[in-house]
Coordinates of C-alpha atoms in Angstrom, one line a residue:
Chain A
M1 CA 19.7 19.8 -39.2
K2 CA 18.2 21.7 -36.3
I3 CA 15.2 20.1 -34.7
V4 CA 13.1 21.9 -32.1
F5 CA 10.6 20.2 -29.9
L6 CA 8.4 22.9 -28.3
D7 CA 6.5 20.7 -25.7
A8 CA 8.7 17.7 -25.1
A9 CA 7.4 17.2 -21.6
T10 CA 4.3 15.7 -23.1
V11 CA 6.1 12.5 -23.8
G12 CA 7.3 12.2 -20.2
D13 CA 10.7 10.8 -19.5
T14 CA 10.9 8.7 -22.6
S15 CA 14.3 8.8 -24.2
L16 CA 14.5 11.0 -27.3
A17 CA 17.8 9.5 -28.5
P18 CA 16.3 8.2 -31.8
I19 CA 15.5 11.8 -32.7
A20 CA 18.7 13.3 -31.2
R21 CA 20.7 11.1 -33.5
L22 CA 19.4 12.8 -36.6
G23 CA 20.7 16.3 -35.9
E24 CA 20.8 19.0 -33.3
L25 CA 17.8 18.5 -31.0
I26 CA 16.6 21.3 -28.8
C27 CA 13.8 20.4 -26.3
Y28 CA 11.6 22.7 -24.3
D29 CA 9.3 21.2 -21.7
R30 CA 6.5 23.5 -22.8
S31 CA 6.2 26.8 -24.7
M32 CA 3.8 29.7 -24.5
P33 CA 2.9 31.3 -27.8
A34 CA 5.4 34.2 -27.4
E35 CA 8.2 31.8 -26.3
A36 CA 7.4 29.5 -29.3
R37 CA 7.9 32.3 -31.7
E38 CA 11.3 33.1 -30.3
R39 CA 12.3 29.4 -30.3
V40 CA 11.7 28.4 -33.9
G41 CA 13.8 31.1 -35.5
D42 CA 16.4 28.8 -37.2
C43 CA 14.8 25.4 -37.0
D44 CA 14.6 23.0 -39.9
V45 CA 12.2 20.6 -38.2
L46 CA 9.6 21.5 -35.7
I47 CA 8.0 18.9 -33.3
V48 CA 4.9 19.8 -31.4
N49 CA 2.2 18.0 -29.5
K50 CA -0.2 20.7 -28.2
V51 CA 1.5 23.9 -29.0
R52 CA -0.5 25.8 -31.7
V53 CA 1.2 26.0 -35.1
D54 CA -0.5 29.0 -36.9
S55 CA 0.6 31.5 -39.5
D56 CA 2.2 33.7 -36.8
L57 CA 4.5 30.9 -35.7
L58 CA 5.2 29.8 -39.3
D59 CA 6.2 33.4 -40.2
A60 CA 8.7 33.3 -37.3
A61 CA 10.3 30.1 -38.7
P62 CA 11.8 31.0 -42.2
A63 CA 14.0 27.9 -42.3
L64 CA 11.3 25.5 -41.4
K65 CA 11.0 22.5 -43.7
L66 CA 9.0 19.9 -41.9
I67 CA 6.5 19.8 -39.0
C68 CA 6.1 16.6 -37.0
E69 CA 3.1 16.1 -34.8
A70 CA 4.1 14.1 -31.7
A71 CA 0.7 12.4 -31.8
T72 CA -2.1 11.4 -34.2
G73 CA -4.4 14.4 -33.8
V74 CA -3.3 17.6 -35.7
N75 CA -6.0 19.9 -34.3
N76 CA -3.2 22.2 -33.0
I77 CA -1.8 22.7 -36.5
D78 CA -3.2 25.0 -39.2
V79 CA -2.5 22.4 -41.9
E80 CA -3.7 24.8 -44.6
A81 CA -1.3 27.5 -43.7
C82 CA 1.5 24.8 -43.8
E83 CA 0.4 23.6 -47.2
K84 CA 0.5 27.2 -48.5
R85 CA 4.1 27.5 -47.5
G86 CA 5.0 24.0 -48.9
I87 CA 5.8 22.6 -45.4
P88 CA 4.8 19.0 -45.0
V89 CA 3.0 17.9 -41.8
R90 CA 3.6 14.4 -40.6
N91 CA 1.7 12.8 -37.7
V92 CA 2.1 9.4 -36.0
A93 CA -0.7 6.9 -36.4
G94 CA -1.2 3.5 -34.8
Y95 CA 1.5 3.8 -32.1
S96 CA -1.0 3.7 -29.2
T97 CA -3.7 1.4 -30.5
D98 CA -2.9 -1.5 -28.1
S99 CA -2.6 0.9 -25.1
V100 CA -5.9 2.6 -25.8
V101 CA -7.7 -0.7 -26.3
Q102 CA -6.2 -2.0 -23.0
E103 CA -7.3 1.1 -21.2
T104 CA -10.8 0.9 -22.7
F105 CA -11.2 -2.5 -21.1
M106 CA -9.5 -1.4 -17.9
H107 CA -12.4 1.1 -17.6
L108 CA -15.1 -1.2 -18.9
L109 CA -14.2 -4.0 -16.5
S110 CA -13.8 -1.6 -13.5
L111 CA -17.2 -0.1 -14.1
L112 CA -19.0 -3.4 -14.6
G113 CA -17.1 -5.2 -11.9
K114 CA -17.3 -2.4 -9.3
A115 CA -13.5 -2.6 -8.7
P116 CA -13.1 0.3 -6.3
Y117 CA -16.0 -0.8 -4.1
F118 CA -14.6 -4.3 -3.7
D119 CA -11.0 -3.2 -3.2
G120 CA -12.2 -0.7 -0.6
A121 CA -14.4 -3.4 1.1
V122 CA -11.3 -5.4 1.7
K123 CA -8.7 -2.7 2.5
S124 CA -11.1 -0.9 4.9
G125 CA -11.7 -4.0 6.9
A126 CA -15.4 -4.1 6.0
Y127 CA -15.0 -7.6 4.5
S128 CA -13.2 -8.8 7.6
R129 CA -16.0 -7.6 9.8
S130 CA -18.7 -9.0 7.6
G131 CA -18.4 -12.6 8.9
L132 CA -19.3 -13.8 5.4
F133 CA -16.7 -15.5 3.1
T134 CA -18.0 -13.5 0.1
D135 CA -19.5 -10.1 -0.4
V136 CA -22.7 -10.6 -2.2
S137 CA -24.1 -7.1 -1.4
H138 CA -23.1 -5.8 -4.8
P139 CA -23.9 -8.3 -7.6
F140 CA -22.3 -7.1 -10.8
I141 CA -22.9 -7.6 -14.4
E142 CA -21.3 -10.3 -16.5
I143 CA -20.2 -9.0 -19.9
T144 CA -20.5 -12.2 -21.8
G145 CA -23.6 -11.9 -24.0
K146 CA -23.9 -8.2 -23.5
T147 CA -23.8 -5.7 -26.3
L148 CA -20.9 -3.3 -26.9
G149 CA -21.8 -0.4 -29.2
I150 CA -18.8 1.2 -30.7
I151 CA -18.9 4.8 -32.0
G152 CA -16.0 5.1 -34.5
M153 CA -14.9 1.8 -36.1
G154 CA -11.3 2.8 -37.0
T155 CA -8.2 1.0 -36.1
I156 CA -8.8 1.3 -32.3
G157 CA -12.5 0.6 -32.6
Q158 CA -11.8 -2.6 -34.5
K159 CA -9.3 -3.8 -32.0
V160 CA -11.7 -3.1 -29.2
A161 CA -14.3 -5.1 -31.1
S162 CA -12.1 -8.1 -31.4
V163 CA -11.2 -8.1 -27.7
A164 CA -14.9 -7.7 -26.8
S165 CA -15.7 -10.7 -29.0
A166 CA -13.1 -12.7 -27.0
F167 CA -15.1 -11.8 -23.9
G168 CA -18.2 -13.1 -25.6
M169 CA -19.7 -9.7 -26.1
R170 CA -22.0 -8.9 -29.1
V171 CA -20.6 -5.9 -31.0
I172 CA -22.5 -3.3 -33.1
Y173 CA -21.2 0.0 -34.3
F174 CA -22.1 3.5 -35.6
S175 CA -20.0 4.8 -38.4
T176 CA -19.1 8.4 -37.7
S177 CA -17.5 8.8 -41.1
G178 CA -20.7 7.5 -42.6
T179 CA -18.9 4.9 -44.7
G180 CA -19.6 1.8 -42.6
H181 CA -16.6 0.2 -44.2
C182 CA -16.1 -2.5 -41.5
K183 CA -18.1 -5.5 -42.5
D184 CA -17.3 -7.8 -39.5
Y185 CA -19.9 -6.3 -37.2
P186 CA -23.4 -4.8 -37.9
C187 CA -23.4 -1.1 -38.7
V188 CA -26.4 0.5 -37.2
D189 CA -27.9 4.0 -36.8
L190 CA -27.1 5.9 -33.7
D191 CA -30.5 5.5 -32.1
T192 CA -30.3 1.7 -32.5
L193 CA -26.8 1.7 -31.0
L194 CA -27.9 3.8 -28.0
A195 CA -31.0 1.6 -27.4
E196 CA -29.3 -1.8 -27.6
S197 CA -25.9 -1.2 -26.0
D198 CA -25.0 -2.3 -22.5
V199 CA -21.7 -0.4 -23.0
V200 CA -21.2 2.4 -25.5
S201 CA -17.5 3.1 -26.3
I202 CA -16.4 6.1 -28.3
H203 CA -13.3 5.8 -30.5
A204 CA -14.0 8.6 -33.0
P205 CA -12.0 11.7 -33.8
L206 CA -13.4 15.2 -33.2
N207 CA -14.9 16.7 -36.3
A208 CA -18.0 18.3 -37.6
R209 CA -19.9 15.0 -37.6
T210 CA -18.9 14.1 -34.0
Q211 CA -18.9 17.4 -32.2
G212 CA -21.7 17.3 -29.6
L213 CA -22.9 13.9 -30.9
L214 CA -24.1 12.8 -27.5
K215 CA -26.2 15.2 -25.4
M216 CA -28.9 14.5 -22.7
A217 CA -31.4 13.5 -25.4
E218 CA -29.1 10.8 -26.7
L219 CA -28.1 9.6 -23.2
R220 CA -31.8 9.2 -22.4
K221 CA -32.0 6.7 -25.3
M222 CA -29.5 4.4 -23.5
K223 CA -30.4 1.7 -21.0
P224 CA -30.4 2.9 -17.4
S225 CA -28.0 0.0 -16.8
A226 CA -25.6 1.0 -19.5
F227 CA -22.2 2.5 -19.3
L228 CA -20.5 5.1 -21.5
I229 CA -16.8 5.2 -22.2
N230 CA -15.2 8.1 -24.1
M231 CA -11.7 7.5 -25.4
G232 CA -12.1 9.8 -28.5
R233 CA -12.3 13.5 -27.8
G234 CA -14.0 15.4 -25.0
G235 CA -16.2 17.5 -27.3
I236 CA -18.0 14.4 -28.6
V237 CA -20.1 14.2 -25.4
D238 CA -21.8 17.1 -23.7
E239 CA -20.0 16.9 -20.3
A240 CA -22.5 18.7 -18.2
D241 CA -25.3 16.5 -19.6
L242 CA -23.2 13.4 -18.9
A243 CA -22.5 14.4 -15.3
A244 CA -26.2 15.0 -14.7
A245 CA -27.2 11.8 -16.6
V246 CA -25.0 9.6 -14.4
D247 CA -25.9 11.3 -11.2
E248 CA -29.6 11.0 -11.9
G249 CA -29.4 7.3 -13.0
V250 CA -30.2 8.0 -16.6
I251 CA -27.2 5.7 -17.3
A252 CA -25.3 3.6 -14.7
G253 CA -21.8 5.1 -15.1
A254 CA -19.1 6.5 -17.3
A255 CA -15.4 6.4 -17.9
L256 CA -13.5 9.2 -19.6
D257 CA -9.9 9.7 -20.8
V258 CA -10.6 12.9 -22.8
F259 CA -12.0 16.3 -21.9
T260 CA -13.1 19.4 -23.8
V261 CA -10.6 21.4 -21.9
E262 CA -7.4 19.7 -20.8
P263 CA -6.4 19.6 -18.1
L264 CA -9.9 19.3 -16.6
P265 CA -10.8 22.6 -14.9
L266 CA -11.2 22.4 -11.1
D267 CA -14.8 23.7 -11.3
H268 CA -15.8 21.3 -14.0
P269 CA -19.1 19.4 -13.6
F270 CA -17.2 16.1 -13.5
L271 CA -15.5 17.2 -10.3
Q272 CA -18.8 18.3 -8.7
V273 CA -20.8 15.1 -9.2
K274 CA -22.8 13.6 -6.3
H275 CA -21.8 10.0 -7.3
P276 CA -18.1 10.0 -8.2
E277 CA -18.1 6.3 -7.6
R278 CA -20.0 5.9 -10.8
F279 CA -17.2 7.5 -12.8
R280 CA -13.7 6.4 -13.8
F281 CA -11.1 8.7 -15.2
T282 CA -7.7 8.7 -16.8
P283 CA -6.2 12.1 -17.5
H284 CA -5.7 11.6 -21.2
T285 CA -3.1 9.0 -20.5
A286 CA -4.7 6.0 -22.2
W287 CA -2.2 6.4 -25.1
A288 CA 0.8 6.7 -22.8
S289 CA 2.1 3.3 -21.9
V290 CA 5.9 3.1 -21.7
E291 CA 5.9 1.1 -24.9
A292 CA 3.6 3.4 -26.8
R293 CA 5.7 6.4 -25.9
E294 CA 8.9 4.6 -27.2
R295 CA 7.1 3.8 -30.4
L296 CA 6.0 7.4 -30.8
V297 CA 9.5 8.7 -30.5
A298 CA 10.8 6.0 -33.0
I299 CA 8.1 7.0 -35.6
I300 CA 8.8 10.7 -35.2
A301 CA 12.4 9.9 -35.9
D302 CA 11.4 7.9 -39.0
N303 CA 9.2 10.8 -40.1
I304 CA 12.2 13.1 -39.9
A305 CA 14.6 10.6 -41.5
K306 CA 12.3 10.4 -44.5
G307 CA 13.4 13.9 -45.5
W308 CA 11.4 16.4 -47.5
Chain B
M1 CA -39.3 -33.3 -0.8
K2 CA -37.8 -31.0 1.9
I3 CA -34.7 -29.1 0.9
V4 CA -32.6 -27.3 3.5
F5 CA -30.0 -24.7 2.6
L6 CA -27.8 -24.1 5.8
D7 CA -25.9 -21.0 4.6
A8 CA -28.0 -19.4 1.9
L9 CA -26.7 -15.9 2.7
T10 CA -23.6 -16.8 0.7
L11 CA -25.7 -16.4 -2.4
G12 CA -27.0 -13.0 -1.3
A13 CA -30.3 -11.5 -2.1
G14 CA -32.0 -12.9 -5.2
S15 CA -34.4 -15.5 -6.3
F16 CA -34.4 -19.1 -5.1
A17 CA -37.5 -19.8 -7.2
A18 CA -35.8 -22.7 -9.1
L19 CA -35.4 -24.5 -5.7
E20 CA -38.7 -23.5 -4.3
A21 CA -40.4 -25.1 -7.3
L22 CA -39.0 -28.5 -6.4
G23 CA -40.5 -28.9 -3.0
E24 CA -40.5 -27.4 0.5
F25 CA -37.4 -25.2 0.4
V26 CA -36.1 -23.8 3.7
G27 CA -33.2 -21.4 3.4
Y28 CA -31.3 -20.3 6.5
G29 CA -29.0 -17.3 6.1
D30 CA -26.4 -18.9 8.2
S31 CA -26.1 -21.7 10.8
T32 CA -23.8 -22.4 13.7
P33 CA -22.7 -26.1 13.9
E34 CA -25.3 -26.7 16.7
E35 CA -28.1 -25.0 14.7
G36 CA -27.1 -27.1 11.7
L37 CA -27.6 -30.4 13.7
S38 CA -31.2 -29.5 14.5
R39 CA -32.0 -28.0 11.1
V40 CA -31.2 -31.1 9.1
R41 CA -33.4 -33.4 11.2
D42 CA -36.1 -33.9 8.6
C43 CA -34.5 -32.9 5.3
D44 CA -34.3 -35.0 2.2
V45 CA -31.8 -32.8 0.4
L46 CA -29.1 -30.6 2.0
I47 CA -27.6 -27.6 0.3
V48 CA -24.4 -26.1 1.7
N49 CA -21.7 -23.7 0.6
K50 CA -19.2 -23.4 3.3
F51 CA -21.0 -25.2 6.2
K52 CA -19.1 -28.3 7.1
V53 CA -20.8 -31.6 6.4
T54 CA -19.4 -34.0 8.9
P55 CA -20.3 -37.6 10.0
A56 CA -22.0 -36.0 13.0
L57 CA -24.2 -33.8 10.8
L58 CA -25.0 -36.8 8.6
D59 CA -26.0 -38.8 11.6
A60 CA -28.4 -36.1 12.6
A61 CA -30.2 -36.3 9.3
P62 CA -31.8 -39.7 9.0
R63 CA -33.9 -38.8 6.0
L64 CA -31.0 -37.2 4.1
R65 CA -30.6 -38.7 0.6
L66 CA -28.7 -36.0 -1.4
V67 CA -26.0 -33.4 -0.6
C68 CA -25.7 -30.5 -3.0
E69 CA -22.7 -28.2 -2.9
S70 CA -23.7 -24.6 -3.8
G71 CA -20.5 -24.1 -5.8
T72 CA -17.7 -26.1 -7.3
G73 CA -15.3 -26.7 -4.5
M74 CA -16.3 -29.4 -2.0
N75 CA -13.6 -29.0 0.6
N76 CA -16.4 -28.4 3.2
I77 CA -18.0 -31.8 2.6
D78 CA -16.7 -35.2 4.0
V79 CA -17.4 -36.9 0.7
D80 CA -16.2 -40.3 2.0
A81 CA -18.6 -40.2 4.9
C82 CA -21.5 -39.4 2.5
T83 CA -20.5 -42.2 0.2
Q84 CA -20.4 -44.7 3.1
R85 CA -24.0 -43.8 3.9
G86 CA -25.0 -44.1 0.3
I87 CA -25.6 -40.4 0.0
P88 CA -24.6 -38.9 -3.3
V89 CA -22.9 -35.5 -3.4
R90 CA -23.3 -33.1 -6.3
N91 CA -21.5 -29.9 -7.1
V92 CA -22.1 -27.3 -9.8
A93 CA -19.2 -26.7 -12.3
A94 CA -18.7 -24.1 -15.0
Y95 CA -21.4 -21.6 -13.8
S96 CA -18.8 -18.9 -13.1
T97 CA -16.3 -19.4 -15.9
A98 CA -17.0 -16.2 -17.8
T99 CA -17.4 -14.1 -14.7
V100 CA -14.1 -15.3 -13.1
A101 CA -12.3 -14.6 -16.4
Q102 CA -13.8 -11.1 -16.5
T103 CA -12.7 -10.5 -12.9
T104 CA -9.2 -11.8 -13.7
F105 CA -8.8 -9.2 -16.4
M106 CA -10.3 -6.5 -14.3
H107 CA -7.4 -7.1 -11.9
I108 CA -4.7 -7.5 -14.5
L109 CA -5.6 -4.3 -16.3
S110 CA -6.0 -2.3 -13.1
L111 CA -2.6 -3.4 -12.0
M112 CA -0.9 -2.8 -15.4
G113 CA -2.7 0.5 -16.0
D114 CA -2.4 1.7 -12.4
A115 CA -6.1 2.6 -12.5
P116 CA -6.6 3.9 -8.9
H117 CA -3.7 6.3 -9.3
F118 CA -5.0 7.9 -12.4
D119 CA -8.6 7.9 -11.3
Q120 CA -7.5 9.7 -8.1
A121 CA -5.3 12.1 -10.0
V122 CA -8.4 13.4 -11.7
K123 CA -10.9 13.2 -8.8
S124 CA -8.6 14.8 -6.4
G125 CA -7.9 17.8 -8.7
A126 CA -4.2 17.0 -9.0
Y127 CA -4.7 16.7 -12.8
S128 CA -6.6 20.0 -12.9
R129 CA -3.8 21.7 -11.0
S130 CA -1.0 20.2 -13.1
K131 CA 0.8 22.4 -15.5
I132 CA 1.8 19.5 -17.7
L133 CA 0.2 16.1 -18.0
T134 CA 3.4 14.3 -17.1
E135 CA 3.1 15.6 -13.5
V136 CA 0.6 12.8 -13.1
F137 CA 2.4 10.2 -15.1
T138 CA 3.3 7.0 -13.6
P139 CA 4.6 4.4 -16.1
F140 CA 1.9 2.1 -17.2
V141 CA 2.7 -1.1 -18.9
E142 CA 1.3 -2.3 -22.2
A143 CA -0.2 -5.8 -22.2
A144 CA 0.3 -6.5 -25.9
G145 CA 3.5 -8.5 -26.4
K146 CA 3.8 -9.5 -22.7
T147 CA 3.7 -13.0 -21.4
L148 CA 0.7 -14.3 -19.4
G149 CA 1.6 -17.4 -17.3
I150 CA -1.3 -19.5 -16.2
I151 CA -1.3 -22.0 -13.3
G152 CA -4.3 -24.3 -13.9
L153 CA -5.5 -24.6 -17.4
G154 CA -9.0 -25.7 -16.7
A155 CA -12.1 -24.1 -18.2
I156 CA -11.4 -20.8 -16.5
G157 CA -7.7 -20.9 -17.3
R158 CA -8.6 -21.5 -21.0
Q159 CA -11.0 -18.6 -21.2
V160 CA -8.4 -16.3 -19.6
A161 CA -5.9 -17.6 -22.2
R162 CA -8.2 -16.9 -25.1
I163 CA -8.9 -13.3 -23.9
A164 CA -5.1 -12.8 -23.4
Q165 CA -4.4 -13.9 -26.9
A166 CA -7.1 -11.4 -28.3
M167 CA -5.0 -8.8 -26.5
D168 CA -1.8 -10.1 -28.2
M169 CA -0.3 -11.5 -25.1
Q170 CA 1.8 -14.7 -25.2
V171 CA 0.3 -17.4 -23.2
I172 CA 2.3 -20.1 -21.3
Y173 CA 0.9 -22.5 -18.6
Y174 CA 1.9 -24.9 -15.9
S175 CA -0.2 -27.9 -15.0
A176 CA 0.0 -28.6 -11.3
S177 CA -2.1 -31.7 -11.7
G178 CA 0.0 -32.9 -14.6
K179 CA -3.3 -33.7 -16.3
N180 CA -4.0 -30.7 -18.5
H181 CA -2.2 -30.9 -21.7
T182 CA -3.1 -29.0 -24.9
A183 CA -1.5 -28.1 -28.1
D184 CA -3.3 -24.7 -28.0
F185 CA -0.9 -23.2 -25.5
E186 CA 2.7 -23.6 -24.6
E187 CA 3.2 -25.9 -21.5
V188 CA 6.2 -25.1 -19.4
S189 CA 7.8 -26.1 -16.1
L190 CA 7.0 -24.0 -13.0
A191 CA 10.5 -22.6 -13.0
E192 CA 10.1 -21.4 -16.5
L193 CA 6.7 -20.0 -15.9
L194 CA 8.0 -18.0 -13.0
R195 CA 11.0 -16.7 -14.9
R196 CA 9.1 -15.7 -18.1
S197 CA 5.7 -14.4 -16.9
D198 CA 4.9 -10.7 -16.9
V199 CA 1.6 -11.6 -15.4
L200 CA 1.1 -14.8 -13.5
T201 CA -2.4 -15.9 -12.9
I202 CA -3.7 -18.8 -10.8
H203 CA -6.8 -20.7 -11.7
A204 CA -6.1 -24.0 -10.0
P205 CA -8.1 -25.7 -7.3
M206 CA -6.6 -26.4 -3.9
S207 CA -4.9 -29.8 -3.8
D208 CA -1.8 -31.4 -2.3
R209 CA 0.1 -30.4 -5.4
T210 CA -1.0 -26.8 -5.2
R211 CA -1.0 -26.1 -1.5
G212 CA 1.8 -23.5 -0.8
L213 CA 3.0 -23.8 -4.4
I214 CA 4.1 -20.1 -4.5
G215 CA 6.3 -19.1 -1.7
A216 CA 9.2 -16.7 -1.1
E217 CA 11.6 -18.7 -3.2
E218 CA 9.1 -18.9 -6.2
L219 CA 8.3 -15.1 -5.9
R220 CA 12.1 -14.4 -6.1
Q221 CA 12.2 -16.2 -9.4
M222 CA 9.7 -13.9 -10.9
K223 CA 10.5 -10.6 -12.7
P224 CA 10.5 -7.5 -10.5
T225 CA 8.1 -6.0 -13.0
A226 CA 5.7 -9.0 -12.8
F227 CA 2.2 -9.1 -11.4
L228 CA 0.6 -12.0 -9.6
V229 CA -3.2 -12.7 -9.7
N230 CA -4.7 -15.4 -7.5
M231 CA -8.2 -16.4 -8.4
G232 CA -7.8 -20.1 -7.3
R233 CA -7.5 -20.7 -3.6
G234 CA -5.8 -18.7 -0.9
G235 CA -3.6 -21.5 0.3
I236 CA -1.8 -21.8 -3.1
V237 CA 0.2 -18.7 -2.3
D238 CA 2.1 -18.0 0.9
E239 CA 0.3 -14.8 2.0
A240 CA 3.1 -13.4 4.2
A241 CA 5.7 -14.1 1.6
L242 CA 3.6 -12.3 -1.0
V243 CA 3.3 -9.2 1.1
E244 CA 7.0 -9.1 1.7
A245 CA 7.7 -9.6 -2.0
V246 CA 5.3 -6.9 -3.1
D247 CA 6.3 -4.4 -0.4
G248 CA 10.0 -5.1 -1.2
G249 CA 9.7 -4.7 -4.9
V250 CA 10.5 -8.4 -5.6
I251 CA 7.4 -8.3 -7.8
A252 CA 5.5 -5.2 -8.9
G253 CA 2.0 -6.0 -7.5
A254 CA -0.7 -8.6 -6.8
A255 CA -4.4 -9.0 -7.0
I256 CA -6.2 -11.5 -4.8
D257 CA -9.8 -12.8 -4.8
V258 CA -9.2 -15.8 -2.4
F259 CA -7.7 -16.1 1.1
T260 CA -6.6 -18.9 3.3
K261 CA -9.1 -17.7 5.9
E262 CA -12.4 -16.1 4.6
P263 CA -13.4 -13.5 5.4
L264 CA -9.9 -12.1 5.7
P265 CA -9.0 -11.6 9.4
L266 CA -8.5 -7.9 10.4
D267 CA -5.0 -8.5 11.5
H268 CA -4.0 -10.4 8.4
V269 CA -0.7 -9.6 6.7
Y270 CA -2.5 -8.2 3.7
M271 CA -4.0 -5.5 5.9
Q272 CA -0.5 -4.5 7.1
A273 CA 1.1 -4.0 3.7
K274 CA 3.3 -0.9 3.5
H275 CA 2.3 -0.5 -0.1
P276 CA -1.5 -1.2 -0.3
E277 CA -1.5 0.7 -3.6
R278 CA 0.3 -2.2 -5.2
F279 CA -2.5 -4.6 -4.3
R280 CA -6.0 -5.1 -5.6
F281 CA -8.5 -7.2 -3.8
T282 CA -11.9 -8.6 -4.3
P283 CA -13.6 -10.4 -1.4
H284 CA -14.1 -13.8 -3.1
I285 CA -16.5 -12.4 -5.6
G286 CA -14.7 -13.3 -8.8
W287 CA -17.7 -15.5 -9.4
G288 CA -20.3 -13.1 -8.2
S289 CA -22.1 -11.7 -11.2
E290 CA -25.9 -11.8 -11.2
E291 CA -25.8 -14.1 -14.2
A292 CA -23.4 -16.6 -12.5
R293 CA -25.6 -16.6 -9.4
T294 CA -28.6 -17.4 -11.4
R295 CA -26.8 -20.2 -13.2
L296 CA -25.6 -21.6 -9.9
V297 CA -29.1 -21.7 -8.4
E298 CA -30.4 -23.3 -11.6
G299 CA -27.5 -25.8 -11.5
I300 CA -28.3 -26.8 -7.9
A301 CA -32.0 -27.3 -9.0
A302 CA -30.9 -29.3 -12.0
N303 CA -28.8 -31.6 -9.8
I304 CA -31.8 -32.2 -7.5
R305 CA -34.1 -32.8 -10.4
A306 CA -31.7 -35.2 -12.1
W307 CA -31.2 -37.1 -8.9
S308 CA -34.9 -37.4 -8.1
E309 CA -35.7 -38.5 -11.6
G310 CA -33.1 -41.1 -11.4
L311 CA -34.7 -42.7 -8.3

């Protein structure tokens, strides 16, 4: 079995041994479209993360029997074209839930607790020079009793909800699928969620219902003291509107792990804000703990071992 | 009733209405020892946070009938001297539990997730210039399945334990006082706690049993991948040994909210660390949410009311 991984660099230095054991594994750090077409000629199994799999690429891979997405999202794969050719597409779900939940709270607590300000106050010597045993110049918000509004109550959203509950937060959610299947927390309409939340956290996929869901008009419905966290997909929030909203004090701050164009362009509004201290970023790495990457590789191997 | 607060600046800006409602309230931002002696001359109730209440101060306050600590720790008050003079001393407990637990996790997740590194990778443009995402990868550690070791399972320790469990961490604890036993979490010896913990977090008060509890030898017993968080009192951890351990990779990093000397001296070892990026600091504000401050002021007022009603 010949297995080709077109953009293996996306999993970092995680060992691919579980996959290599199954056949002949050829890895490329990354592949431009023309390179990709040359590289799939005789492969049985194709593994991709961001590389586009379209009809052109499929036509260049006559021996192809299985496509494995090295992630959950399959936006890079023309699934219909694969179906027409009878090639199954298998993704990996659930491998990064705990990591994404943890990173969500890393951002939430950093925003609420003003972590960089306080860390800087000590490391710069400002605390030392203050003469006061404590720095009370920046009172921060206690999350116990505050409302967390979750947009997208899937596996990740539900885990975020249960950790939030342990912190004593009140949880409400807006169902982006429209099904409102989770009965543990109140399912509300979007306007209610925006009005009542002290923290809005997005854990939805990008689709027709969620594309551009939050623009300036929606951000204005939030409390000026509220924070927005986007762990879903960049396109769910209008990025220019969000940059302006935070700079102008429409909301208090935002944390993002995902962007419409990745990597974030140098001239993007997020890199031009007047108040960078009101933002927290991770470069789409919330999924990428060492443990999650090992699980990802193990499940890709399982997907291949299943056969076709 | 005249109420004097000698170091009210420690509570920052904010309302003292709950105290003003009880009588004549005089709040001094800060007081030198000499100023303190003259300022307590005619007070009935004295409120202090860090200001030292000594026999000399008590002798300068002939009308003094109640001492209120603006906080939980009373290390600044000579309680025996107050008792001898028939002056009750009241502190406020539990006002900051939720906030300290929150700050604890702010530190834990920042350390495990290397938050400043990734935030900077984006804000500096490094991510934008990277050809592949992994150019900005540093390993980050998943909390789920890891072991959180708690020193001091009081109210704050328990809240931290509950949150850790919600994140699927294993919780173990060591009771320095020997008094806190519970079936809810696994109690272990200090040696076992040091050996097994991926995150070790301190929520104990300062006492003869906890002073200098964690020194170079104890740090060496920890995993090289472990993180230490001190939310208890500075003197529980040997500060110089901690810097050496973190800089030398004996442990992976540390977060500190409390210091042997506060504010931290400019020439302190923490300020000389070779790897400041492995440290996270908060300037003793683990307690400092707006809500906790309000509860503290209301707690002091409640102590004064309860005492005056009991007269």
